[in-house]
Tab-separated table of C-alpha atoms in Angstrom:
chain	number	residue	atom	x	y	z
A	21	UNK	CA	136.532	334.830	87.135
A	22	UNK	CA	135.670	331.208	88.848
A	23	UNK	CA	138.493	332.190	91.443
A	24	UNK	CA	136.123	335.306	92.325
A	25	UNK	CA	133.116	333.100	92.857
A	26	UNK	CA	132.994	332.316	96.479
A	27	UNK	CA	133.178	336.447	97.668
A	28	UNK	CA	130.498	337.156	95.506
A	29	UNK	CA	128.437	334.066	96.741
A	30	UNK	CA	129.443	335.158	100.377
A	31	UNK	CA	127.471	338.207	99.448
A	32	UNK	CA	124.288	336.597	97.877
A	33	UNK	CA	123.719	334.608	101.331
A	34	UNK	CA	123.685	337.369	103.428
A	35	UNK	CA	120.304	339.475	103.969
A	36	UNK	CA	118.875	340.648	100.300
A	37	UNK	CA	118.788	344.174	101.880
A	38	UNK	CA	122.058	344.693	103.108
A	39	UNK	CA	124.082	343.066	99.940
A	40	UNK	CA	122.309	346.155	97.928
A	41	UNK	CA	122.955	348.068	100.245
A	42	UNK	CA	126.814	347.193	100.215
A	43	UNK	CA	126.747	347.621	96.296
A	44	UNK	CA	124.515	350.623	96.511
A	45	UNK	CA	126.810	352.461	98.638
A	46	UNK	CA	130.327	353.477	98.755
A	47	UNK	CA	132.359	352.470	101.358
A	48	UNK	CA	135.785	350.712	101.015
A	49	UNK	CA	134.261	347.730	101.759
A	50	UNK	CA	132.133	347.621	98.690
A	51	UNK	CA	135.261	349.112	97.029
A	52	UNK	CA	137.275	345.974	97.983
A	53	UNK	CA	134.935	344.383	96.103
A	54	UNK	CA	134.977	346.307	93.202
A	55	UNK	CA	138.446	346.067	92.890
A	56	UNK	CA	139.176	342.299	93.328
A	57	UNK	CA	136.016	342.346	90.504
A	58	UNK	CA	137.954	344.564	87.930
A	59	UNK	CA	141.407	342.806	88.928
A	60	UNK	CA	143.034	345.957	90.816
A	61	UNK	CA	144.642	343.783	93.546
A	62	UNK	CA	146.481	347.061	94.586
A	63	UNK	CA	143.390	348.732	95.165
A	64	UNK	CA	141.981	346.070	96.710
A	65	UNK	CA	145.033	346.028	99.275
A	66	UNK	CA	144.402	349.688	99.963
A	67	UNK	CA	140.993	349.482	100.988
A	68	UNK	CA	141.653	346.244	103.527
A	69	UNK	CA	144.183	348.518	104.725
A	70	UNK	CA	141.154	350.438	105.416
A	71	UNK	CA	138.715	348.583	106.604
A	72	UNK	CA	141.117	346.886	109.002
A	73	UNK	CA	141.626	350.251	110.524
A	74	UNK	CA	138.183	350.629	111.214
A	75	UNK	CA	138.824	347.517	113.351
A	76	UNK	CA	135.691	345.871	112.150
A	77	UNK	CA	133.997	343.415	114.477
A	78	UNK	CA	133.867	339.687	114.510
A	79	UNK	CA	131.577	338.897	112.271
A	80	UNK	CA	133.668	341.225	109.178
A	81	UNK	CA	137.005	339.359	109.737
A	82	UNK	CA	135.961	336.568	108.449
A	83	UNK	CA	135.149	338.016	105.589
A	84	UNK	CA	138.283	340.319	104.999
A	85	UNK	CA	140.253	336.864	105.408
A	86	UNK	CA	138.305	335.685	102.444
A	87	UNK	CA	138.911	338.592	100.149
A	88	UNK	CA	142.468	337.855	101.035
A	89	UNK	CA	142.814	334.432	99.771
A	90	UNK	CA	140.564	335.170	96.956
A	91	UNK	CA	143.665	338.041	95.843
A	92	UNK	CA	145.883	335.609	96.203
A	93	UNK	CA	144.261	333.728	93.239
A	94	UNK	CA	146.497	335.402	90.620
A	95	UNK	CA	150.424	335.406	91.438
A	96	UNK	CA	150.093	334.949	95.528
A	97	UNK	CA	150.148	338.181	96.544
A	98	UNK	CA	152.658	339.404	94.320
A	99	UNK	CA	150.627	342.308	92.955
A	100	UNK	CA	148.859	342.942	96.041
A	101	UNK	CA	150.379	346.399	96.033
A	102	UNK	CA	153.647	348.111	93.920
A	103	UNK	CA	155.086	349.516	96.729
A	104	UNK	CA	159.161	348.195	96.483
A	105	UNK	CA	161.477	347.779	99.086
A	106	UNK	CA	164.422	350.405	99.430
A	107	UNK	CA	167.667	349.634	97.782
A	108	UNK	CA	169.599	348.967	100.904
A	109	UNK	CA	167.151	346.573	102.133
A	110	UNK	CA	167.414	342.848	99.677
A	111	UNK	CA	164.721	340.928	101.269
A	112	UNK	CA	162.188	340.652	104.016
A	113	UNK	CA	160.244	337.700	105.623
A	114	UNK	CA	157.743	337.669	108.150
A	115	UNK	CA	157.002	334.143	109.491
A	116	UNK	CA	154.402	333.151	111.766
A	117	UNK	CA	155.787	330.315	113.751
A	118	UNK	CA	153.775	327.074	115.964
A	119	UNK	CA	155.934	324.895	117.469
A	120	UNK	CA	154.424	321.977	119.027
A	121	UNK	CA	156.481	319.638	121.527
A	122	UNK	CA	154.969	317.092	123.795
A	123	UNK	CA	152.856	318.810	126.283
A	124	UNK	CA	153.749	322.368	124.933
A	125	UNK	CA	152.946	324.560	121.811
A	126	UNK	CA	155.167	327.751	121.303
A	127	UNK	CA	154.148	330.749	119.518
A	128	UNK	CA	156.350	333.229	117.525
A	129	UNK	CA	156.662	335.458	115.031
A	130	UNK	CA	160.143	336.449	112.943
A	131	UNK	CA	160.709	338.812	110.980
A	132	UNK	CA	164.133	338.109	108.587
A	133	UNK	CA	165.605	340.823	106.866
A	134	UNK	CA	168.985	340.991	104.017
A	135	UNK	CA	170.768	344.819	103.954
A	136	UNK	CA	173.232	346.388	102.696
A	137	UNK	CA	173.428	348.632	105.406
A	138	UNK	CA	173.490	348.284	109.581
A	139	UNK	CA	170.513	348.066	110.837
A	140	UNK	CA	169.607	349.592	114.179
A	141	UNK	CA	166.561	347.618	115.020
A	142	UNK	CA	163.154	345.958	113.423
A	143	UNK	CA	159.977	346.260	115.035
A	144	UNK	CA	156.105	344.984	114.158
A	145	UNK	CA	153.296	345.944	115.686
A	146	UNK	CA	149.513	346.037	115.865
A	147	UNK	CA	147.630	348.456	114.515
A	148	UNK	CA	146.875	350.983	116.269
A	149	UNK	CA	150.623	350.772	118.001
A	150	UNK	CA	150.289	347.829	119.822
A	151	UNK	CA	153.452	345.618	120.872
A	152	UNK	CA	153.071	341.977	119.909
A	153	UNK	CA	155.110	341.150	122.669
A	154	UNK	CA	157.458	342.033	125.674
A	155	UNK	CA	159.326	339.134	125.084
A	156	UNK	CA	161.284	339.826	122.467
A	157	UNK	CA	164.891	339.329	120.801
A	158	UNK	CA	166.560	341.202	117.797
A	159	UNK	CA	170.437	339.828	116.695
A	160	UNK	CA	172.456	339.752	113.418
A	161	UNK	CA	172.099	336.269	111.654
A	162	UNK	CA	175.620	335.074	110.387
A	163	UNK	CA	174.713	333.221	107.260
A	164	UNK	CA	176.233	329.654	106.482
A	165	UNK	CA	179.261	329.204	105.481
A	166	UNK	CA	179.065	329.474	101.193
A	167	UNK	CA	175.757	331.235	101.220
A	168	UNK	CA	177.345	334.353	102.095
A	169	UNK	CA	176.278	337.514	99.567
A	170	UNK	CA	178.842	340.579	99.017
A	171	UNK	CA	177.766	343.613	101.090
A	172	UNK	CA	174.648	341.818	102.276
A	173	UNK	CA	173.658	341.485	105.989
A	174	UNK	CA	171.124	339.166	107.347
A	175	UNK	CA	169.003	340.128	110.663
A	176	UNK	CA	166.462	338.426	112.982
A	177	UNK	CA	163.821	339.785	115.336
A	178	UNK	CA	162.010	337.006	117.443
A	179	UNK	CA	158.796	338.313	119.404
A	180	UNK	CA	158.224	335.316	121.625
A	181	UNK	CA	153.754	335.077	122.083
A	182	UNK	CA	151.734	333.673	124.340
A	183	UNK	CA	149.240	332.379	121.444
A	184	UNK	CA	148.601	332.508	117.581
A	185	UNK	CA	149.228	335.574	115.430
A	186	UNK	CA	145.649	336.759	114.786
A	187	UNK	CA	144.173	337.988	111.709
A	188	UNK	CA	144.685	341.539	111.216
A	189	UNK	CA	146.308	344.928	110.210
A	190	UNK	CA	150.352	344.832	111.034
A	191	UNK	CA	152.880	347.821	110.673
A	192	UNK	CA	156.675	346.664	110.177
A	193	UNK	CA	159.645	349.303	110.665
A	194	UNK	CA	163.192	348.966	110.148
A	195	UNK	CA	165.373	351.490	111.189
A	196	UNK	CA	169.256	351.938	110.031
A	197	UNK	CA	172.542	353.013	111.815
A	198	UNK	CA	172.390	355.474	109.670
A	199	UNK	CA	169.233	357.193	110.398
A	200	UNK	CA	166.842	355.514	107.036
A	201	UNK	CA	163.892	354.502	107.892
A	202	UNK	CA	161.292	351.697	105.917
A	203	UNK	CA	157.689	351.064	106.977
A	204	UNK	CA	155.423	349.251	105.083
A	205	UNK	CA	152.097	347.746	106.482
A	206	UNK	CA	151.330	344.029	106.900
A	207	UNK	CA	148.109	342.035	106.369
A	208	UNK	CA	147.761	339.165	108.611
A	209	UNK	CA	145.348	336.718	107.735
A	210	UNK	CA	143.907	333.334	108.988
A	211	UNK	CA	146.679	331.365	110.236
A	212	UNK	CA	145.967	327.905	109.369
A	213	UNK	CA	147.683	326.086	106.157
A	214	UNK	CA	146.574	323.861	103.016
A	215	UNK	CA	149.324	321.301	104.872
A	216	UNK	CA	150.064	320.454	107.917
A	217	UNK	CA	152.223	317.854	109.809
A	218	UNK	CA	151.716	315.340	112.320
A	219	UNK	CA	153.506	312.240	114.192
A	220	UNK	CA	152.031	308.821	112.948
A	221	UNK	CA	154.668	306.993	115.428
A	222	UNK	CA	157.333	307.659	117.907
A	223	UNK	CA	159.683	307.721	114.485
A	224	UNK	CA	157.424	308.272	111.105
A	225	UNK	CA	155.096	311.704	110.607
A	226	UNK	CA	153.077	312.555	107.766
A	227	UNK	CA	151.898	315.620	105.693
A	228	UNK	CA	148.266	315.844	105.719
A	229	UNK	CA	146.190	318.392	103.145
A	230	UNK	CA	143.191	320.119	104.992
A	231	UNK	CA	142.575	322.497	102.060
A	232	UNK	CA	143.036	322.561	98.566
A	233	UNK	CA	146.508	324.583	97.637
A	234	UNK	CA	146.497	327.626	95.599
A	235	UNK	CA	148.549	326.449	92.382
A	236	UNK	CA	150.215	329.593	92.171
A	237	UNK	CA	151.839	329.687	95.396
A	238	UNK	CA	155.234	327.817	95.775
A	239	UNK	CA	155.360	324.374	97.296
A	240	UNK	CA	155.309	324.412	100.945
A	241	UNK	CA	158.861	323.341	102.042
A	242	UNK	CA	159.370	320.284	104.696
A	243	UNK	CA	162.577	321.022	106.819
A	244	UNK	CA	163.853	318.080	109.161
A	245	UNK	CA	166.449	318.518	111.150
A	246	UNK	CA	168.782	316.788	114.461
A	247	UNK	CA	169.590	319.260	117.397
A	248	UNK	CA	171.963	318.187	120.281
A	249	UNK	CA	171.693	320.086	124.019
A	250	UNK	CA	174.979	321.020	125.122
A	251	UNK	CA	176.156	323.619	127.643
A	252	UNK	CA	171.867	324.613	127.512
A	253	UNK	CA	172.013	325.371	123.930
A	254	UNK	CA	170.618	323.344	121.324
A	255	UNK	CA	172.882	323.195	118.458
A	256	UNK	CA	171.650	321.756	114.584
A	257	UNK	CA	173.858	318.781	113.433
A	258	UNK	CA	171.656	317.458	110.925
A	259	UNK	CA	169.163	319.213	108.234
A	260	UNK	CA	167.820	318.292	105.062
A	261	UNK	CA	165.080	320.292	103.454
A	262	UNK	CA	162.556	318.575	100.830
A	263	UNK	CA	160.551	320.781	97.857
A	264	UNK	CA	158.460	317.715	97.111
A	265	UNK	CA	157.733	313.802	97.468
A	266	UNK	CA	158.047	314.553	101.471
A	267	UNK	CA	159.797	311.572	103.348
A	268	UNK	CA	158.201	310.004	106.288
A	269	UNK	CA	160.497	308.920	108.231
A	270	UNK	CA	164.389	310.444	108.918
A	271	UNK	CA	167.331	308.556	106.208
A	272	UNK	CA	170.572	309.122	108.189
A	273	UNK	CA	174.016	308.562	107.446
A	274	UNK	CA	177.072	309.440	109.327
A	275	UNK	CA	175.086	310.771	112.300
A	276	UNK	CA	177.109	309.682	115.510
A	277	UNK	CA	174.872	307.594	117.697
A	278	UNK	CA	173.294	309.687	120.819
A	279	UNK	CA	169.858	311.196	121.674
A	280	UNK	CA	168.639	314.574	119.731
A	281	UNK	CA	165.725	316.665	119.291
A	282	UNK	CA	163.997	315.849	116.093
A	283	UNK	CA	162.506	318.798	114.388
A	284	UNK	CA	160.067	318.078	111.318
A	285	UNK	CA	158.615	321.527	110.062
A	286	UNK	CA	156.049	322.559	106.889
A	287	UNK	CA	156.407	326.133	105.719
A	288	UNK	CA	154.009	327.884	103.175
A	289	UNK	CA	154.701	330.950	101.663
A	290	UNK	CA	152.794	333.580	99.731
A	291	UNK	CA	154.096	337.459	98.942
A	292	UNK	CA	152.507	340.880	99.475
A	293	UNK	CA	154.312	342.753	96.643
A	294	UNK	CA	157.980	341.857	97.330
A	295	UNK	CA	157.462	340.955	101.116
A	296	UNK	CA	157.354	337.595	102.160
A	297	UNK	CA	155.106	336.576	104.267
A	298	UNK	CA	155.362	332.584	105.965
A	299	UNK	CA	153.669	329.900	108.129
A	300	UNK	CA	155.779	327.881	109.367
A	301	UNK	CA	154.482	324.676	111.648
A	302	UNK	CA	157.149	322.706	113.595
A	303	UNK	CA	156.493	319.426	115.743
A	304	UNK	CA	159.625	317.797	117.387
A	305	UNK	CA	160.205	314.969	120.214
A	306	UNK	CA	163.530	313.130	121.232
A	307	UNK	CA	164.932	310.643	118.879
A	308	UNK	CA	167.422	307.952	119.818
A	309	UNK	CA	170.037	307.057	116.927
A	310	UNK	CA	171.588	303.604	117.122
A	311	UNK	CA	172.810	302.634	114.207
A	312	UNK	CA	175.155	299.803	113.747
């Protein structure tokens, strides 16, 4: 019940007249309420779903972003709603993605998905039917050598923005070579992190906290990795990824002397149901290696 707290306070501050009015009534805001109060997180989902097609002004958003974390309290969105994924589709991720270079921040947003079946193309969109983007990619992802699964396919649409994700109702659509269809709405909400990442030096970075974590979501992931440019490609030829105690600065061995791209990234995940949903935060500069 503490994890509830802060809605229910965001309520109490707000004029005495229109908080009775919101539990008087019976609108599916009041109902979100209700149902993150009784612990029916799919319920809950339903009725953002809702209120998010109402498009609700700027001073509601905040608000729905709030009631969003606070269902996130539990398992991290896994019960936000019961609605499964087909049987021909294994797994989906939708990753909001910053990347921030000197003099440049770049905006996307990827959506991964694992069949069993060809897929003809992956879309996501704004509610009403909105496009994200006009600038945008879809291609099959061949999967490292090793990691390969029998009779599973891995795809990648790339919508390429022009700023941030924001907050808000999303509707994802995958459609198969063979006609099947899956849709499945999204809920987007605030964008920023518990962690974040930042250069202390032309080498070293650190993870900074600017919010406390929710225990119940994994650890966010730090992903470092080398890129070369050749034939105006940039080609990984160096990664390690780290679940915990986060290095500072890059441990090499064996890496062939020359200039690279140095990519240090935090991801956080959470679910909704058995969708993933990411923010991923990447910062990257040059890096000379001269090792003796």
């Amino acid at each position: 019940m503490k994890t509830l707290l802060p809605v229910v306070l965001s309520l109490m501050i707000m004029k005495p007249a229109q908080a009775m009015d919101w539990f008087q009534s019976n609108t599916p805001l009041t109902q979100a309420h209700q149902h993150l109060l009784e612990d029916d997180l799919g319920g809950m989902f339903n009725s953002l779903v809702e209120l998010w097609q109402s498009e609700p002004n700027k001073q509601t958003t905040p608000h729905l972003n709030n009631l969003l974390g606070q269902s996130l309290a539990r398992d991290c969105g896994k019960s936000l709603t019961s609605v499964t994924l087909p049987e021909w589709i294994s797994g989906v991720n939708v990753i909001r993605q910053t990347i921030q270079s000197p003099g440049r921040d770049t905006y996307r947003l990827v959506v991964k998905l694992r069949a069993t079946t060809d897929i003809e193309n992956i879309s996501f969109r704004r509610w009403v039917d909105t496009t994200i983007s006009a600038d945008s990619s879809f291609s099959y992802e061949k999967q490292p050598q090793g990691m390969e699964l029998a009779n599973e396919r891995s795809y990648l649409k790339r919508y390429n923005l022009t700023g941030k994700m924001e907050a808000g109702l999303y509707h994802l659509s995958v459609r198969a070579k063979d006609n099947r269809t899956y849709r499945s709405w999204v809920i987007l909400g605030d964008s920023s992190s518990s962690q974040y990442v930042r250069w202390t030096s032309k080498e070293n970075w650190k993870v900074e906290k600017s919010a406390l974590r929710n225990p119940h979501c994994p650890l966010p992931q730090l992903k470092i990795a080398l890129y070369d440019y050749v034939d105006s490609q940039y080609n990984q030829v160096w990664n390690k990824t780290y679940e915990s105690n986060y290095p500072n600065s890059l441990e090499l061995d064996g890496i062939p002397n020359d200039r690279y791209v140095l990519a240090v990234s935090i991801n956080s995940r959470r679910w909704q149901g058995e969708i993933i949903v990411e923010q991923a935060q990447t910062i990257s500069r040059t890096y000379d290696v001269s090792q003796e």
